[in-house]
């Protein structure tokens, strides 16, 4: 069976807490590349007051043994504080931000606004012939909105990538 066989692959959301250090992102991406696994989503953000620590959220797919191996190798990198597989730890929250540009006039324009309201998307820019909507939510919600907007004049999409954390009072 090929290592890329989707039937053997599971989706994993990894939070990697790291020191802000030059080259760390390249090292982390290299661990995935070396095994031939794609990173579906990657976000990085400073999470400490002194700007010394960042959270890298990685969404990937692969067989559990390969993900376990990647996680173990990530934990051995010097600037990595900890690696949390949100998928294995249970209940967690995932959100993503999208900017969606839609062009149209007349009925398609009215329909785009109606659908945006249903999805709780905000209009962040408008002209007489286009809108830019801002939408946050689960990746599935964003995918659904984008699919509907394709029929109404979708021009461009920008997505932030997934950010995730464990539910409950404790810190990851």
Coordinates of N, CA and C in Angstrom, one line a residue:
X1 N 0.8 -1.2 0.0 CA 0.0 0.0 0.0 C 0.9 1.2 0.0
X2 N 0.6 2.2 -0.8 CA 1.3 3.5 -0.9 C 1.2 4.3 0.3
X3 N 2.2 5.0 0.8 CA 2.1 5.8 2.0 C 1.1 7.0 1.8
X4 N 0.7 7.2 0.5 CA -0.2 8.3 0.3 C -1.6 7.8 0.1
X5 N -1.9 6.5 0.3 CA -3.2 6.0 0.2 C -4.1 6.6 1.2
X6 N -5.2 7.4 0.7 CA -6.0 8.1 1.6 C -6.9 7.2 2.5
X7 N -7.1 6.0 2.2 CA -7.8 5.1 3.1 C -7.1 4.8 4.3
X8 N -5.7 4.9 4.3 CA -4.9 4.7 5.5 C -4.6 6.0 6.2
X9 N -5.1 7.1 5.6 CA -4.7 8.4 6.2 C -5.8 9.0 7.1
X10 N -5.4 9.7 8.1 CA -6.3 10.4 9.0 C -5.9 11.8 9.0
X11 N -6.8 12.7 9.2 CA -6.6 14.1 9.3 C -6.1 14.4 10.8
X12 N -5.1 15.2 10.9 CA -4.5 15.5 12.2 C -4.3 17.0 12.3
X13 N -4.6 17.6 13.4 CA -4.3 19.0 13.7 C -3.3 19.0 14.8
X14 N -2.1 19.5 14.5 CA -1.0 19.6 15.4 C -0.8 21.0 15.8
X15 N -0.6 21.2 17.1 CA -0.2 22.5 17.7 C 1.3 22.3 18.1
X16 N 2.2 23.1 17.6 CA 3.6 23.0 17.9 C 4.0 24.4 18.6
X17 N 4.4 24.3 19.8 CA 4.8 25.5 20.6 C 6.3 25.6 20.5
X18 N 6.8 26.8 19.9 CA 8.2 26.9 19.6 C 8.7 28.3 20.0
X19 N 10.1 28.3 20.2 CA 10.7 29.6 20.4 C 10.7 30.3 19.0
X20 N 10.6 31.6 19.0 CA 10.7 32.4 17.8 C 12.2 32.4 17.4
X21 N 12.5 31.6 16.4 CA 13.9 31.4 16.0 C 14.0 31.2 14.5
X22 N 14.9 31.9 13.9 CA 15.1 31.8 12.5 C 15.2 30.4 12.0
X23 N 14.5 30.0 11.0 CA 14.7 28.7 10.4 C 13.8 27.6 10.9
X24 N 13.1 27.8 12.0 CA 12.3 26.7 12.7 C 11.2 26.3 11.8
X25 N 10.6 27.2 11.1 CA 9.5 26.8 10.2 C 10.0 25.9 9.1
X26 N 11.1 26.2 8.5 CA 11.7 25.4 7.4 C 12.0 24.0 7.9
X27 N 12.5 23.9 9.2 CA 12.9 22.6 9.7 C 11.6 21.8 9.9
X28 N 10.5 22.4 10.4 CA 9.3 21.7 10.6 C 8.7 21.2 9.3
X29 N 8.6 22.1 8.3 CA 8.1 21.7 7.0 C 8.9 20.6 6.4
X30 N 10.2 20.6 6.6 CA 11.1 19.6 6.1 C 10.8 18.2 6.6
X31 N 10.4 18.1 7.9 CA 10.0 16.8 8.4 C 8.9 16.2 7.6
X32 N 7.9 17.0 7.2 CA 6.8 16.5 6.4 C 7.2 16.2 5.0
X33 N 8.0 17.1 4.4 CA 8.5 16.9 3.0 C 9.3 15.7 2.9
X34 N 10.2 15.4 3.9 CA 11.0 14.2 3.8 C 10.3 12.9 3.7
X35 N 9.0 12.9 4.3 CA 8.2 11.7 4.2 C 7.2 11.7 3.1
X36 N 7.2 12.8 2.3 CA 6.2 12.9 1.2 C 4.8 13.2 1.6
X37 N 4.6 13.8 2.8 CA 3.3 14.2 3.2 C 3.1 15.7 3.1
X38 N 1.9 16.1 2.7 CA 1.6 17.5 2.4 C 1.1 18.1 3.7
X39 N 1.3 19.4 3.8 CA 0.7 20.2 4.9 C -0.5 20.9 4.3
X40 N -1.7 20.5 4.8 CA -2.9 21.1 4.2 C -3.1 22.5 4.6
X41 N -2.7 22.8 5.8 CA -2.9 24.2 6.4 C -1.8 24.4 7.4
X42 N -1.3 25.7 7.4 CA -0.2 26.0 8.3 C -0.4 27.5 8.7
X43 N -0.5 27.7 10.0 CA -0.5 29.0 10.6 C 0.5 29.2 11.6
X44 N 1.0 30.4 11.8 CA 2.0 30.7 12.8 C 1.6 32.1 13.4
X45 N 1.6 32.1 14.7 CA 1.4 33.4 15.4 C 2.1 33.4 16.7
X46 N 2.6 34.6 17.1 CA 3.2 34.9 18.3 C 2.2 34.8 19.4
X47 N 2.5 34.1 20.5 CA 1.5 33.8 21.6 C 2.0 34.3 23.0
X48 N 3.2 35.0 23.0 CA 3.7 35.4 24.3 C 3.9 36.9 24.3
X49 N 3.8 37.5 25.5 CA 3.9 38.9 25.6 C 5.2 39.5 25.2
X50 N 6.3 38.7 25.4 CA 7.6 39.1 25.1 C 8.0 38.7 23.6
X51 N 7.1 38.2 22.9 CA 7.3 37.8 21.5 C 8.4 36.7 21.3
X52 N 8.6 35.9 22.4 CA 9.6 34.8 22.3 C 9.1 33.5 21.9
X53 N 7.7 33.3 22.0 CA 7.1 32.0 21.7 C 6.0 32.1 20.7
X54 N 5.9 31.1 19.8 CA 4.9 31.1 18.8 C 4.1 29.8 18.8
X55 N 2.9 29.8 18.3 CA 2.1 28.5 18.1 C 2.1 28.3 16.6
X56 N 2.5 27.2 16.2 CA 2.4 26.7 14.8 C 1.3 25.7 14.8
X57 N 0.2 25.9 14.0 CA -0.8 25.0 13.8 C -0.7 24.3 12.4
X58 N -0.6 23.0 12.4 CA -0.4 22.3 11.1 C -1.5 21.3 11.0
X59 N -2.2 21.3 9.8 CA -3.2 20.3 9.5 C -2.6 19.5 8.4
X60 N -2.6 18.2 8.6 CA -2.0 17.2 7.6 C -2.8 15.9 7.6
X61 N -2.5 15.1 6.7 CA -3.2 13.8 6.6 C -2.1 12.7 6.5
X62 N -2.3 11.6 7.2 CA -1.3 10.5 7.1 C -1.7 9.4 8.1
X63 N -1.1 8.2 7.8 CA -1.4 7.1 8.8 C -0.9 7.5 10.2
X64 N -1.6 7.0 11.2 CA -1.2 7.3 12.5 C 0.3 7.1 12.9
X65 N 0.8 5.9 12.4 CA 2.3 5.7 12.8 C 3.2 6.8 12.2
X66 N 2.9 7.3 11.0 CA 3.7 8.3 10.4 C 3.6 9.6 11.2
X67 N 2.3 10.0 11.5 CA 2.1 11.2 12.3 C 2.8 11.1 13.7
X68 N 2.7 9.9 14.3 CA 3.4 9.7 15.6 C 4.9 9.9 15.4
X69 N 5.5 9.4 14.3 CA 6.9 9.6 14.1 C 7.3 11.1 13.8
X70 N 6.4 11.8 13.1 CA 6.7 13.2 12.8 C 6.6 13.9 14.1
X71 N 5.6 13.6 15.0 CA 5.4 14.3 16.2 C 6.6 14.1 17.1
X72 N 7.1 12.8 17.2 CA 8.3 12.5 18.0 C 9.5 13.3 17.5
X73 N 9.7 13.4 16.2 CA 10.8 14.1 15.7 C 10.7 15.6 15.9
X74 N 9.5 16.1 15.8 CA 9.2 17.6 16.2 C 9.6 17.8 17.6
X75 N 9.3 16.9 18.5 CA 9.6 17.1 19.9 C 11.1 17.2 20.2
X76 N 11.9 16.5 19.3 CA 13.3 16.5 19.5 C 14.0 17.8 19.0
X77 N 13.3 18.6 18.2 CA 13.9 19.8 17.7 C 14.1 20.8 18.9
X78 N 15.3 21.4 19.0 CA 15.7 22.2 20.2 C 14.7 23.3 20.5
X79 N 14.3 24.1 19.5 CA 13.4 25.2 19.9 C 11.9 24.9 20.1
X80 N 11.6 23.5 20.0 CA 10.2 23.1 20.2 C 10.0 22.8 21.7
X81 N 8.9 23.5 22.3 CA 8.6 23.3 23.7 C 7.7 22.1 23.8
X82 N 6.6 22.0 23.0 CA 5.8 20.8 23.0 C 5.0 20.7 21.7
X83 N 4.5 19.5 21.5 CA 3.7 19.2 20.3 C 2.4 18.5 20.8
X84 N 1.3 19.1 20.4 CA 0.0 18.6 20.8 C -0.8 18.2 19.6
X85 N -1.2 16.9 19.5 CA -2.1 16.4 18.4 C -3.5 16.6 18.9
X86 N -4.1 17.7 18.5 CA -5.5 18.0 19.0 C -6.5 16.9 18.6
X87 N -6.2 16.3 17.5 CA -7.1 15.2 17.0 C -7.1 14.1 18.0
X88 N -6.0 13.7 18.6 CA -5.9 12.6 19.5 C -6.3 13.0 20.9
X89 N -6.2 14.3 21.3 CA -6.5 14.8 22.6 C -8.0 15.0 22.9
X90 N -8.8 14.9 21.8 CA -10.3 15.0 22.0 C -10.9 16.3 21.6
X91 N -11.8 16.8 22.3 CA -12.6 17.9 21.9 C -11.7 19.2 21.8
X92 N -11.8 19.8 20.6 CA -11.1 21.0 20.3 C -11.9 21.9 19.4
X93 N -11.4 23.1 19.3 CA -12.1 24.1 18.4 C -11.1 24.4 17.3
X94 N -11.7 24.5 16.1 CA -10.9 24.9 14.9 C -11.7 26.0 14.2
X95 N -10.9 27.0 13.8 CA -11.5 28.1 13.1 C -10.5 28.6 12.1
X96 N -11.1 29.2 11.0 CA -10.4 29.8 9.9 C -11.0 31.1 9.5
X97 N -10.3 32.0 8.9 CA -10.8 33.2 8.4 C -10.6 33.2 6.9
X98 N -11.6 33.7 6.2 CA -11.5 33.8 4.7 C -12.0 35.2 4.3
X99 N -11.3 35.7 3.3 CA -11.8 36.9 2.5 C -12.2 36.4 1.2
X100 N -13.4 36.7 0.8 CA -14.0 36.2 -0.5 C -14.5 37.4 -1.3
X101 N -13.9 37.6 -2.5 CA -14.3 38.6 -3.4 C -15.3 38.1 -4.4
X102 N -16.5 38.8 -4.5 CA -17.5 38.3 -5.4 C -17.9 39.6 -6.3
X103 N -17.9 39.4 -7.6 CA -18.3 40.5 -8.5 C -19.7 40.1 -9.1
X104 N -20.5 41.1 -9.2 CA -21.8 40.8 -9.9 C -22.7 42.0 -9.7
X105 N -23.8 42.1 -10.5 CA -24.8 43.1 -10.5 C -26.1 42.4 -10.5
X106 N -27.2 43.2 -10.2 CA -28.5 42.7 -10.3 C -28.8 41.6 -9.3
X107 N -29.5 40.6 -9.8 CA -30.0 39.5 -9.0 C -28.8 38.7 -8.4
X108 N -27.7 38.4 -9.1 CA -26.6 37.7 -8.4 C -26.0 38.4 -7.3
X109 N -26.0 39.8 -7.4 CA -25.5 40.6 -6.3 C -26.4 40.5 -5.1
X110 N -27.7 40.6 -5.3 CA -28.7 40.5 -4.2 C -28.6 39.1 -3.5
X111 N -28.4 38.1 -4.4 CA -28.4 36.7 -3.8 C -27.1 36.5 -3.0
X112 N -26.0 37.1 -3.5 CA -24.7 37.0 -2.7 C -24.8 37.6 -1.4
X113 N -25.5 38.8 -1.3 CA -25.7 39.4 0.0 C -26.6 38.6 0.9
X114 N -27.6 38.0 0.3 CA -28.6 37.1 1.1 C -27.8 35.9 1.7
X115 N -27.0 35.3 0.9 CA -26.3 34.1 1.4 C -25.3 34.5 2.4
X116 N -24.6 35.7 2.2 CA -23.6 36.2 3.1 C -24.3 36.4 4.5
X117 N -25.5 36.9 4.5 CA -26.2 37.1 5.8 C -26.5 35.8 6.5
X118 N -26.9 34.8 5.7 CA -27.1 33.5 6.3 C -25.9 32.9 6.9
X119 N -24.7 33.1 6.3 CA -23.5 32.6 6.8 C -22.8 33.5 7.8
X120 N -23.5 34.6 8.1 CA -22.9 35.6 9.0 C -21.6 36.2 8.6
X121 N -21.5 36.3 7.3 CA -20.3 36.9 6.7 C -20.4 38.5 6.7
X122 N -19.4 39.2 7.0 CA -19.4 40.6 7.0 C -18.9 41.2 5.7
X123 N -19.5 42.3 5.2 CA -19.0 43.0 4.1 C -17.9 43.9 4.6
X124 N -16.7 43.7 4.1 CA -15.5 44.5 4.5 C -15.1 45.5 3.5
X125 N -15.6 45.3 2.2 CA -15.3 46.3 1.1 C -16.4 46.1 0.1
X126 N -16.8 47.2 -0.5 CA -17.9 47.1 -1.5 C -17.6 48.2 -2.6
X127 N -18.0 47.9 -3.8 CA -18.0 48.8 -4.9 C -19.4 48.6 -5.6
X128 N -19.7 49.3 -6.6 CA -21.0 49.1 -7.3 C -21.1 47.8 -8.0
X129 N -19.9 47.1 -8.2 CA -19.9 45.8 -8.9 C -19.3 44.7 -8.1
X130 N -18.9 44.9 -6.9 CA -18.2 43.8 -6.2 C -18.3 43.9 -4.6
X131 N -18.1 42.8 -4.0 CA -18.0 42.8 -2.5 C -16.8 42.0 -2.1
X132 N -16.2 42.3 -0.9 CA -15.3 41.5 -0.3 C -16.0 41.1 1.1
X133 N -16.2 39.8 1.2 CA -16.8 39.3 2.5 C -15.7 38.7 3.4
X134 N -15.9 38.9 4.7 CA -15.1 38.3 5.7 C -15.9 37.3 6.4
X135 N -15.4 36.1 6.5 CA -16.1 35.0 7.1 C -15.2 34.2 8.0
X136 N -15.6 33.9 9.2 CA -14.9 33.0 10.1 C -15.7 31.8 10.4
X137 N -15.1 30.6 10.7 CA -15.8 29.4 11.1 C -15.0 28.2 10.8
X138 N -15.7 27.1 10.8 CA -15.0 25.8 10.5 C -14.6 25.8 9.0
X139 N -13.6 25.0 8.7 CA -13.2 24.9 7.3 C -14.4 24.4 6.4
X140 N -15.2 23.6 6.9 CA -16.4 23.1 6.1 C -17.4 24.2 5.9
X141 N -17.6 25.1 6.8 CA -18.4 26.3 6.6 C -17.9 27.2 5.5
X142 N -16.6 27.4 5.6 CA -16.0 28.3 4.6 C -16.0 27.6 3.2
X143 N -15.8 26.3 3.1 CA -15.9 25.6 1.9 C -17.3 25.7 1.3
X144 N -18.3 25.6 2.1 CA -19.7 25.7 1.6 C -20.0 27.1 1.1
X145 N -19.6 28.1 1.8 CA -19.8 29.5 1.4 C -19.1 29.8 0.0
X146 N -17.9 29.3 -0.1 CA -17.1 29.5 -1.3 C -17.8 28.8 -2.5
X147 N -18.2 27.6 -2.3 CA -18.9 26.8 -3.3 C -20.2 27.6 -3.8
X148 N -21.0 28.2 -2.9 CA -22.1 28.9 -3.3 C -21.7 30.2 -4.1
X149 N -20.7 30.9 -3.6 CA -20.3 32.1 -4.3 C -19.7 31.9 -5.7
X150 N -19.2 30.7 -5.9 CA -18.7 30.3 -7.3 C -19.8 30.6 -8.3
X151 N -21.0 30.2 -8.0 CA -22.1 30.4 -8.9 C -22.6 31.8 -9.1
X152 N -22.1 32.7 -8.2 CA -22.6 34.1 -8.1 C -21.6 35.1 -8.5
X153 N -20.4 34.6 -9.0 CA -19.4 35.6 -9.4 C -18.1 35.6 -8.6
X154 N -17.7 34.5 -8.0 CA -16.5 34.4 -7.2 C -15.3 34.9 -8.0
X155 N -14.5 35.8 -7.5 CA -13.4 36.4 -8.2 C -12.1 35.9 -7.5
X156 N -12.0 35.9 -6.2 CA -10.8 35.6 -5.5 C -11.1 35.2 -4.1
X157 N -10.2 34.3 -3.5 CA -10.4 33.8 -2.1 C -9.0 33.9 -1.5
X158 N -9.0 34.4 -0.2 CA -7.8 34.3 0.6 C -8.2 33.7 1.9
X159 N -7.4 32.6 2.3 CA -7.8 31.9 3.6 C -6.6 32.0 4.5
X160 N -6.9 32.1 5.8 CA -5.8 32.3 6.8 C -5.1 30.9 7.2
X161 N -5.8 29.8 7.0 CA -5.4 28.6 7.5 C -6.0 28.4 8.9
X162 N -6.0 27.2 9.4 CA -6.7 26.8 10.6 C -5.9 27.1 11.8
X163 N -6.6 27.6 12.8 CA -6.1 27.8 14.2 C -6.9 26.9 15.1
X164 N -6.3 26.2 16.0 CA -7.1 25.3 16.8 C -6.5 25.2 18.2
X165 N -7.4 24.9 19.2 CA -7.0 24.7 20.6 C -8.0 23.8 21.3
X166 N -7.5 23.2 22.3 CA -8.3 22.3 23.1 C -9.5 23.1 23.8
X167 N -10.6 22.4 24.0 CA -11.7 22.9 24.7 C -11.4 22.8 26.2
X168 N -12.1 23.6 27.0 CA -11.9 23.5 28.5 C -11.0 24.5 29.1
X169 N -10.9 24.5 30.4 CA -10.2 25.5 31.1 C -8.7 25.4 31.1
X170 N -8.1 24.2 30.8 CA -6.7 24.0 30.8 C -6.1 24.5 29.6
X171 N -4.8 24.8 29.6 CA -4.0 25.2 28.5 C -3.5 24.0 27.8
X172 N -3.3 24.1 26.4 CA -2.8 23.0 25.6 C -1.5 22.5 26.2

